[in-house]
PDB file of C-alpha atoms in Angstrom:
ATOM      1  CA  LYS A1121     -34.870 114.604-111.828  1.00  0.00           C
ATOM      2  CA  ALA A1122     -34.314 117.299-109.225  1.00  0.00           C
ATOM      3  CA  GLY A1123     -36.107 116.883-105.919  1.00  0.00           C
ATOM      4  CA  VAL A1124     -38.292 119.342-104.061  1.00  0.00           C
ATOM      5  CA  THR A1125     -36.393 122.513-103.256  1.00  0.00           C
ATOM      6  CA  GLN A1126     -37.201 125.007-100.544  1.00  0.00           C
ATOM      7  CA  THR A1127     -35.789 128.465 -99.975  1.00  0.00           C
ATOM      8  CA  PRO A1128     -34.456 129.822 -97.784  1.00  0.00           C
ATOM      9  CA  ARG A1129     -33.161 126.913 -95.696  1.00  0.00           C
ATOM     10  CA  TYR A1130     -32.773 128.997 -92.547  1.00  0.00           C
ATOM     11  CA  LEU A1131     -34.452 132.189 -91.429  1.00  0.00           C
ATOM     12  CA  ILE A1132     -34.406 134.324 -88.286  1.00  0.00           C
ATOM     13  CA  LYS A1133     -37.188 136.823 -87.710  1.00  0.00           C
ATOM     14  CA  THR A1134     -38.541 138.838 -84.792  1.00  0.00           C
ATOM     15  CA  ARG A1135     -42.039 138.839 -83.358  1.00  0.00           C
ATOM     16  CA  GLY A1136     -44.538 140.839 -85.373  1.00  0.00           C
ATOM     17  CA  GLN A1137     -42.669 140.495 -88.660  1.00  0.00           C
ATOM     18  CA  GLN A1138     -43.922 138.522 -91.610  1.00  0.00           C
ATOM     19  CA  VAL A1139     -42.170 135.857 -93.655  1.00  0.00           C
ATOM     20  CA  THR A1140     -42.545 134.232 -97.069  1.00  0.00           C
ATOM     21  CA  LEU A1141     -41.231 130.748 -97.779  1.00  0.00           C
ATOM     22  CA  SER A1142     -40.846 129.252-101.227  1.00  0.00           C
ATOM     23  CA  CYS A1143     -41.191 125.722-102.568  1.00  0.00           C
ATOM     24  CA  SER A1144     -40.406 124.353-106.027  1.00  0.00           C
ATOM     25  CA  PRO A1145     -41.965 120.927-106.590  1.00  0.00           C
ATOM     26  CA  ILE A1146     -40.527 118.068-108.589  1.00  0.00           C
ATOM     27  CA  SER A1147     -40.936 118.731-112.297  1.00  0.00           C
ATOM     28  CA  GLY A1148     -44.322 117.467-113.450  1.00  0.00           C
ATOM     29  CA  HIS A1149     -45.848 117.445-109.969  1.00  0.00           C
ATOM     30  CA  ARG A1150     -48.941 119.601-109.685  1.00  0.00           C
ATOM     31  CA  SER A1151     -49.819 119.241-106.017  1.00  0.00           C
ATOM     32  CA  VAL A1152     -47.958 120.963-103.191  1.00  0.00           C
ATOM     33  CA  SER A1153     -48.649 120.497 -99.498  1.00  0.00           C
ATOM     34  CA  TRP A1154     -47.173 122.416 -96.575  1.00  0.00           C
ATOM     35  CA  TYR A1155     -46.502 121.085 -93.078  1.00  0.00           C
ATOM     36  CA  GLN A1156     -45.217 122.577 -89.843  1.00  0.00           C
ATOM     37  CA  GLN A1157     -42.935 120.385 -87.738  1.00  0.00           C
ATOM     38  CA  THR A1158     -42.184 121.106 -84.082  1.00  0.00           C
ATOM     39  CA  PRO A1159     -40.771 118.832 -81.359  1.00  0.00           C
ATOM     40  CA  GLY A1160     -43.962 119.113 -79.309  1.00  0.00           C
ATOM     41  CA  GLN A1161     -46.613 118.701 -81.994  1.00  0.00           C
ATOM     42  CA  GLY A1162     -44.766 116.767 -84.673  1.00  0.00           C
ATOM     43  CA  LEU A1163     -45.760 117.250 -88.300  1.00  0.00           C
ATOM     44  CA  GLN A1164     -48.990 119.170 -88.764  1.00  0.00           C
ATOM     45  CA  PHE A1165     -50.735 119.781 -92.076  1.00  0.00           C
ATOM     46  CA  LEU A1166     -51.075 123.418 -93.115  1.00  0.00           C
ATOM     47  CA  PHE A1167     -52.605 123.353 -96.595  1.00  0.00           C
ATOM     48  CA  GLU A1168     -52.594 121.674 -99.983  1.00  0.00           C
ATOM     49  CA  TYR A1169     -52.622 123.334-103.391  1.00  0.00           C
ATOM     50  CA  PHE A1170     -53.454 121.801-106.745  1.00  0.00           C
ATOM     51  CA  SER A1171     -53.604 123.744-110.011  1.00  0.00           C
ATOM     52  CA  GLU A1172     -53.332 127.067-108.181  1.00  0.00           C
ATOM     53  CA  THR A1173     -56.319 126.284-105.926  1.00  0.00           C
ATOM     54  CA  GLN A1174     -56.256 125.514-102.232  1.00  0.00           C
ATOM     55  CA  ARG A1175     -57.837 122.063-101.857  1.00  0.00           C
ATOM     56  CA  ASN A1176     -57.407 121.352 -98.156  1.00  0.00           C
ATOM     57  CA  LYS A1177     -56.574 123.431 -95.131  1.00  0.00           C
ATOM     58  CA  GLY A1178     -55.373 122.383 -91.693  1.00  0.00           C
ATOM     59  CA  ASN A1179     -56.300 123.873 -88.348  1.00  0.00           C
ATOM     60  CA  PHE A1180     -54.059 126.947 -88.351  1.00  0.00           C
ATOM     61  CA  PRO A1181     -54.969 130.620 -87.827  1.00  0.00           C
ATOM     62  CA  GLY A1182     -55.514 132.978 -90.733  1.00  0.00           C
ATOM     63  CA  ARG A1183     -52.006 134.397 -90.255  1.00  0.00           C
ATOM     64  CA  PHE A1184     -50.861 131.388 -92.260  1.00  0.00           C
ATOM     65  CA  SER A1185     -51.613 131.642 -95.952  1.00  0.00           C
ATOM     66  CA  GLY A1186     -50.288 130.288 -99.185  1.00  0.00           C
ATOM     67  CA  ARG A1187     -50.594 130.322-102.913  1.00  0.00           C
ATOM     68  CA  GLN A1188     -49.555 128.326-105.935  1.00  0.00           C
ATOM     69  CA  PHE A1189     -48.426 129.680-109.268  1.00  0.00           C
ATOM     70  CA  SER A1190     -49.136 128.395-112.761  1.00  0.00           C
ATOM     71  CA  ASN A1191     -45.753 126.622-112.831  1.00  0.00           C
ATOM     72  CA  SER A1192     -46.781 124.737-109.635  1.00  0.00           C
ATOM     73  CA  ARG A1193     -44.288 126.609-107.476  1.00  0.00           C
ATOM     74  CA  SER A1194     -45.782 127.539-104.135  1.00  0.00           C
ATOM     75  CA  GLU A1195     -45.236 130.109-101.439  1.00  0.00           C
ATOM     76  CA  MET A1196     -46.496 130.281 -97.898  1.00  0.00           C
ATOM     77  CA  ASN A1197     -46.713 133.433 -95.846  1.00  0.00           C
ATOM     78  CA  VAL A1198     -46.918 133.906 -92.114  1.00  0.00           C
ATOM     79  CA  SER A1199     -47.884 137.360 -90.904  1.00  0.00           C
ATOM     80  CA  THR A1200     -47.479 138.870 -87.422  1.00  0.00           C
ATOM     81  CA  LEU A1201     -45.015 136.210 -86.348  1.00  0.00           C
ATOM     82  CA  GLU A1202     -45.233 134.748 -82.857  1.00  0.00           C
ATOM     83  CA  LEU A1203     -42.566 132.901 -80.880  1.00  0.00           C
ATOM     84  CA  GLY A1204     -44.572 129.700 -81.272  1.00  0.00           C
ATOM     85  CA  ASP A1205     -44.208 129.885 -85.047  1.00  0.00           C
ATOM     86  CA  SER A1206     -40.594 128.759 -84.710  1.00  0.00           C
ATOM     87  CA  ALA A1207     -40.522 125.447 -86.533  1.00  0.00           C
ATOM     88  CA  LEU A1208     -39.346 123.487 -89.527  1.00  0.00           C
ATOM     89  CA  TYR A1209     -41.673 124.201 -92.447  1.00  0.00           C
ATOM     90  CA  LEU A1210     -41.811 121.337 -94.916  1.00  0.00           C
ATOM     91  CA  CYS A1211     -43.149 121.326 -98.425  1.00  0.00           C
ATOM     92  CA  ALA A1212     -44.141 118.115-100.204  1.00  0.00           C
ATOM     93  CA  SER A1213     -45.103 117.587-103.817  1.00  0.00           C
ATOM     94  CA  SER A1214     -47.059 114.856-105.541  1.00  0.00           C
ATOM     95  CA  VAL A1215     -48.096 114.109-109.083  1.00  0.00           C
ATOM     96  CA  GLY A1216     -51.797 114.820-108.888  1.00  0.00           C
ATOM     97  CA  GLN A1217     -54.613 115.816-106.634  1.00  0.00           C
ATOM     98  CA  HIS A1218     -55.181 113.618-103.578  1.00  0.00           C
ATOM     99  CA  GLN A1219     -51.992 111.787-104.483  1.00  0.00           C
ATOM    100  CA  GLU A1220     -50.875 109.829-101.469  1.00  0.00           C
ATOM    101  CA  THR A1221     -47.227 109.508-102.431  1.00  0.00           C
ATOM    102  CA  GLN A1222     -45.644 112.762-101.362  1.00  0.00           C
ATOM    103  CA  TYR A1223     -42.010 113.762-101.757  1.00  0.00           C
ATOM    104  CA  PHE A1224     -40.669 116.155 -99.170  1.00  0.00           C
ATOM    105  CA  GLY A1225     -38.181 118.968 -99.490  1.00  0.00           C
ATOM    106  CA  PRO A1226     -35.467 119.611 -96.881  1.00  0.00           C
ATOM    107  CA  GLY A1227     -37.537 122.263 -95.142  1.00  0.00           C
ATOM    108  CA  THR A1228     -37.048 125.855 -94.023  1.00  0.00           C
ATOM    109  CA  ARG A1229     -35.973 126.257 -90.406  1.00  0.00           C
ATOM    110  CA  LEU A1230     -37.666 129.416 -89.038  1.00  0.00           C
ATOM    111  CA  LEU A1231     -36.610 130.921 -85.728  1.00  0.00           C
ATOM    112  CA  VAL A1232     -38.724 133.720 -84.277  1.00  0.00           C
ATOM    113  CA  LEU A1233     -37.027 135.824 -81.603  1.00  0.00           C
TER     114      LEU A1233
ATOM    115  CA  THR B 268     -56.083 114.858 -79.831  1.00  0.00           C
ATOM    116  CA  GLN B 269     -53.272 112.882 -81.446  1.00  0.00           C
ATOM    117  CA  LEU B 270     -54.874 110.593 -84.024  1.00  0.00           C
ATOM    118  CA  LEU B 271     -51.769 108.495 -84.532  1.00  0.00           C
ATOM    119  CA  GLU B 272     -49.796 107.359 -81.497  1.00  0.00           C
ATOM    120  CA  GLN B 273     -46.276 106.110 -82.049  1.00  0.00           C
ATOM    121  CA  SER B 274     -44.307 104.102 -79.515  1.00  0.00           C
ATOM    122  CA  PRO B 275     -41.775 104.153 -78.174  1.00  0.00           C
ATOM    123  CA  GLN B 276     -40.924 107.853 -78.490  1.00  0.00           C
ATOM    124  CA  PHE B 277     -37.205 107.167 -78.134  1.00  0.00           C
ATOM    125  CA  LEU B 278     -35.172 104.026 -78.685  1.00  0.00           C
ATOM    126  CA  SER B 279     -31.426 103.576 -78.245  1.00  0.00           C
ATOM    127  CA  ILE B 280     -29.938 100.215 -79.166  1.00  0.00           C
ATOM    128  CA  GLN B 281     -26.659  98.574 -80.127  1.00  0.00           C
ATOM    129  CA  GLU B 282     -25.758  97.618 -83.659  1.00  0.00           C
ATOM    130  CA  GLY B 283     -27.022  94.141 -84.499  1.00  0.00           C
ATOM    131  CA  GLU B 284     -30.094  94.228 -82.258  1.00  0.00           C
ATOM    132  CA  ASN B 285     -33.653  93.820 -83.524  1.00  0.00           C
ATOM    133  CA  LEU B 286     -36.412  96.314 -82.783  1.00  0.00           C
ATOM    134  CA  THR B 287     -40.086  96.996 -83.412  1.00  0.00           C
ATOM    135  CA  VAL B 288     -41.844 100.350 -83.391  1.00  0.00           C
ATOM    136  CA  TYR B 289     -45.581 100.802 -83.367  1.00  0.00           C
ATOM    137  CA  CYS B 290     -48.146 103.141 -84.824  1.00  0.00           C
ATOM    138  CA  ASN B 291     -51.668 102.980 -83.358  1.00  0.00           C
ATOM    139  CA  SER B 292     -54.931 104.790 -83.973  1.00  0.00           C
ATOM    140  CA  SER B 293     -58.629 104.507 -83.249  1.00  0.00           C
ATOM    141  CA  SER B 294     -59.292 105.642 -86.822  1.00  0.00           C
ATOM    142  CA  VAL B 295     -59.437 103.493 -89.935  1.00  0.00           C
ATOM    143  CA  PHE B 296     -57.125 104.677 -92.706  1.00  0.00           C
ATOM    144  CA  SER B 297     -57.298 103.943 -96.409  1.00  0.00           C
ATOM    145  CA  SER B 298     -53.508 103.687 -96.412  1.00  0.00           C
ATOM    146  CA  LEU B 299     -50.591 104.184 -94.092  1.00  0.00           C
ATOM    147  CA  GLN B 300     -47.085 105.311 -94.877  1.00  0.00           C
ATOM    148  CA  TRP B 301     -43.778 105.058 -93.066  1.00  0.00           C
ATOM    149  CA  TYR B 302     -41.095 107.709 -93.443  1.00  0.00           C
ATOM    150  CA  ARG B 303     -37.571 108.144 -92.115  1.00  0.00           C
ATOM    151  CA  GLN B 304     -36.271 111.618 -91.413  1.00  0.00           C
ATOM    152  CA  GLU B 305     -32.646 112.469 -90.765  1.00  0.00           C
ATOM    153  CA  PRO B 306     -31.533 115.668 -89.036  1.00  0.00           C
ATOM    154  CA  GLY B 307     -31.744 118.707 -91.304  1.00  0.00           C
ATOM    155  CA  GLU B 308     -33.689 116.854 -93.976  1.00  0.00           C
ATOM    156  CA  GLY B 309     -37.283 116.234 -94.922  1.00  0.00           C
ATOM    157  CA  PRO B 310     -38.977 112.853 -94.405  1.00  0.00           C
ATOM    158  CA  VAL B 311     -38.229 110.186 -97.003  1.00  0.00           C
ATOM    159  CA  LEU B 312     -40.959 107.689 -97.876  1.00  0.00           C
ATOM    160  CA  LEU B 313     -40.069 104.081 -97.028  1.00  0.00           C
ATOM    161  CA  VAL B 314     -43.274 102.222 -97.788  1.00  0.00           C
ATOM    162  CA  THR B 315     -47.034 102.550 -98.284  1.00  0.00           C
ATOM    163  CA  VAL B 316     -49.386  99.835 -97.020  1.00  0.00           C
ATOM    164  CA  VAL B 317     -52.942  99.710 -98.249  1.00  0.00           C
ATOM    165  CA  THR B 318     -54.527  96.345 -97.512  1.00  0.00           C
ATOM    166  CA  GLY B 319     -55.447  95.164 -94.001  1.00  0.00           C
ATOM    167  CA  GLY B 320     -52.991  92.487 -92.885  1.00  0.00           C
ATOM    168  CA  GLU B 321     -50.499  93.470 -95.569  1.00  0.00           C
ATOM    169  CA  VAL B 322     -46.820  92.774 -94.924  1.00  0.00           C
ATOM    170  CA  LYS B 323     -44.072  94.472 -96.924  1.00  0.00           C
ATOM    171  CA  LYS B 324     -40.353  93.869 -96.679  1.00  0.00           C
ATOM    172  CA  LEU B 325     -37.629  96.309 -97.595  1.00  0.00           C
ATOM    173  CA  LYS B 326     -34.268  94.591 -97.004  1.00  0.00           C
ATOM    174  CA  ARG B 327     -33.991  94.400 -93.186  1.00  0.00           C
ATOM    175  CA  LEU B 328     -37.215  96.370 -92.617  1.00  0.00           C
ATOM    176  CA  THR B 329     -40.596  94.629 -92.311  1.00  0.00           C
ATOM    177  CA  PHE B 330     -43.802  96.666 -92.295  1.00  0.00           C
ATOM    178  CA  GLN B 331     -47.208  95.331 -91.301  1.00  0.00           C
ATOM    179  CA  PHE B 332     -50.618  96.941 -91.596  1.00  0.00           C
ATOM    180  CA  GLY B 333     -53.179  95.777 -89.036  1.00  0.00           C
ATOM    181  CA  ASP B 334     -56.163  93.725 -90.189  1.00  0.00           C
ATOM    182  CA  ALA B 335     -58.540  96.557 -89.276  1.00  0.00           C
ATOM    183  CA  ARG B 336     -56.282  99.176 -90.923  1.00  0.00           C
ATOM    184  CA  LYS B 337     -55.976 101.092 -87.645  1.00  0.00           C
ATOM    185  CA  ASP B 338     -52.411 100.211 -86.699  1.00  0.00           C
ATOM    186  CA  SER B 339     -49.039  99.328 -88.135  1.00  0.00           C
ATOM    187  CA  SER B 340     -45.634  98.130 -87.045  1.00  0.00           C
ATOM    188  CA  LEU B 341     -42.112  98.444 -88.349  1.00  0.00           C
ATOM    189  CA  HIS B 342     -39.593  95.750 -87.467  1.00  0.00           C
ATOM    190  CA  ILE B 343     -35.875  96.207 -88.136  1.00  0.00           C
ATOM    191  CA  THR B 344     -33.605  93.176 -88.082  1.00  0.00           C
ATOM    192  CA  ALA B 345     -29.923  93.527 -87.185  1.00  0.00           C
ATOM    193  CA  ALA B 346     -30.033  97.311 -86.887  1.00  0.00           C
ATOM    194  CA  GLN B 347     -27.121  99.329 -88.241  1.00  0.00           C
ATOM    195  CA  PRO B 348     -25.934 102.869 -87.396  1.00  0.00           C
ATOM    196  CA  GLY B 349     -27.271 103.975 -90.778  1.00  0.00           C
ATOM    197  CA  ASP B 350     -30.788 103.158 -89.542  1.00  0.00           C
ATOM    198  CA  THR B 351     -30.552 106.033 -87.063  1.00  0.00           C
ATOM    199  CA  GLY B 352     -33.255 108.638 -87.589  1.00  0.00           C
ATOM    200  CA  LEU B 353     -36.816 109.678 -86.837  1.00  0.00           C
ATOM    201  CA  TYR B 354     -39.374 107.130 -88.026  1.00  0.00           C
ATOM    202  CA  LEU B 355     -42.759 108.631 -88.806  1.00  0.00           C
ATOM    203  CA  CYS B 356     -46.000 106.926 -89.661  1.00  0.00           C
ATOM    204  CA  ALA B 357     -48.680 108.813 -91.558  1.00  0.00           C
ATOM    205  CA  GLY B 358     -52.249 107.804 -92.266  1.00  0.00           C
ATOM    206  CA  SER B 359     -54.456 108.906 -95.109  1.00  0.00           C
ATOM    207  CA  TYR B 360     -58.258 108.836 -95.303  1.00  0.00           C
ATOM    208  CA  GLY B 361     -57.982 109.048 -99.083  1.00  0.00           C
ATOM    209  CA  GLY B 362     -60.391 110.775-101.457  1.00  0.00           C
ATOM    210  CA  SER B 363     -61.098 114.436-100.789  1.00  0.00           C
ATOM    211  CA  GLN B 364     -59.218 114.250 -97.499  1.00  0.00           C
ATOM    212  CA  GLY B 365     -55.970 113.212 -99.074  1.00  0.00           C
ATOM    213  CA  ASN B 366     -53.747 115.083 -96.660  1.00  0.00           C
ATOM    214  CA  LEU B 367     -51.663 112.922 -94.379  1.00  0.00           C
ATOM    215  CA  ILE B 368     -52.058 112.672 -90.588  1.00  0.00           C
ATOM    216  CA  PHE B 369     -48.649 112.159 -88.991  1.00  0.00           C
ATOM    217  CA  GLY B 370     -47.638 110.568 -85.721  1.00  0.00           C
ATOM    218  CA  LYS B 371     -44.972 112.328 -83.651  1.00  0.00           C
ATOM    219  CA  GLY B 372     -42.413 109.693 -84.530  1.00  0.00           C
ATOM    220  CA  THR B 373     -39.971 107.305 -82.914  1.00  0.00           C
ATOM    221  CA  LYS B 374     -36.424 108.619 -82.598  1.00  0.00           C
ATOM    222  CA  LEU B 375     -34.072 105.693 -83.137  1.00  0.00           C
ATOM    223  CA  SER B 376     -30.373 105.744 -82.285  1.00  0.00           C
ATOM    224  CA  VAL B 377     -28.241 102.758 -83.252  1.00  0.00           C
ATOM    225  CA  LYS B 378     -24.817 102.777 -81.630  1.00  0.00           C
ATOM    226  CA  PRO B 379     -21.866 100.971 -83.217  1.00  0.00           C
TER     227      PRO B 379
END
């Protein structure tokens, strides 16, 4: 079974631009969660989607948004990029809602210049 | 406020040594997970502990969940260079708050 895939793996953007990251969960998994990882703050929860609905949201500004499609694939979007948005963005999938066993993808490394 | 404190932040040891890393919180979790993350990769789940006082062994790794379900430790016996990585603990409140709360991790380097 293929693992969680994320595209692109690396991305360079400039301040003020927007970016869309993509995540394909493990086949059969219906829940997708997104995390931001930085050296200073560690891994921080962004949001969780289950059956195309956002179930939980972390403490991030409205510039961060996401969605999930009927095939469970998910995208997250960051608008009006700031330097502080430079981070590794990780996607994790799990079988069902509130499933505690999450499987992580390799992440998308975003650099904002 | 960091809900999960991991210590030490950095650890550099020689192959064959033993080590223990800690994960502490003032919150009670329904479960706690340990992950290892290697550079350029996402975290990989090592173990989930659920019951207070629970001890789980995974080859040379021993995980313990505190009796009050607020803290956990990971002990590695006879560390090997392949154990090098970032060790993360993550707590879950369960139920409708199923998202994980992560510590900042312990960066372990095992030198041959």
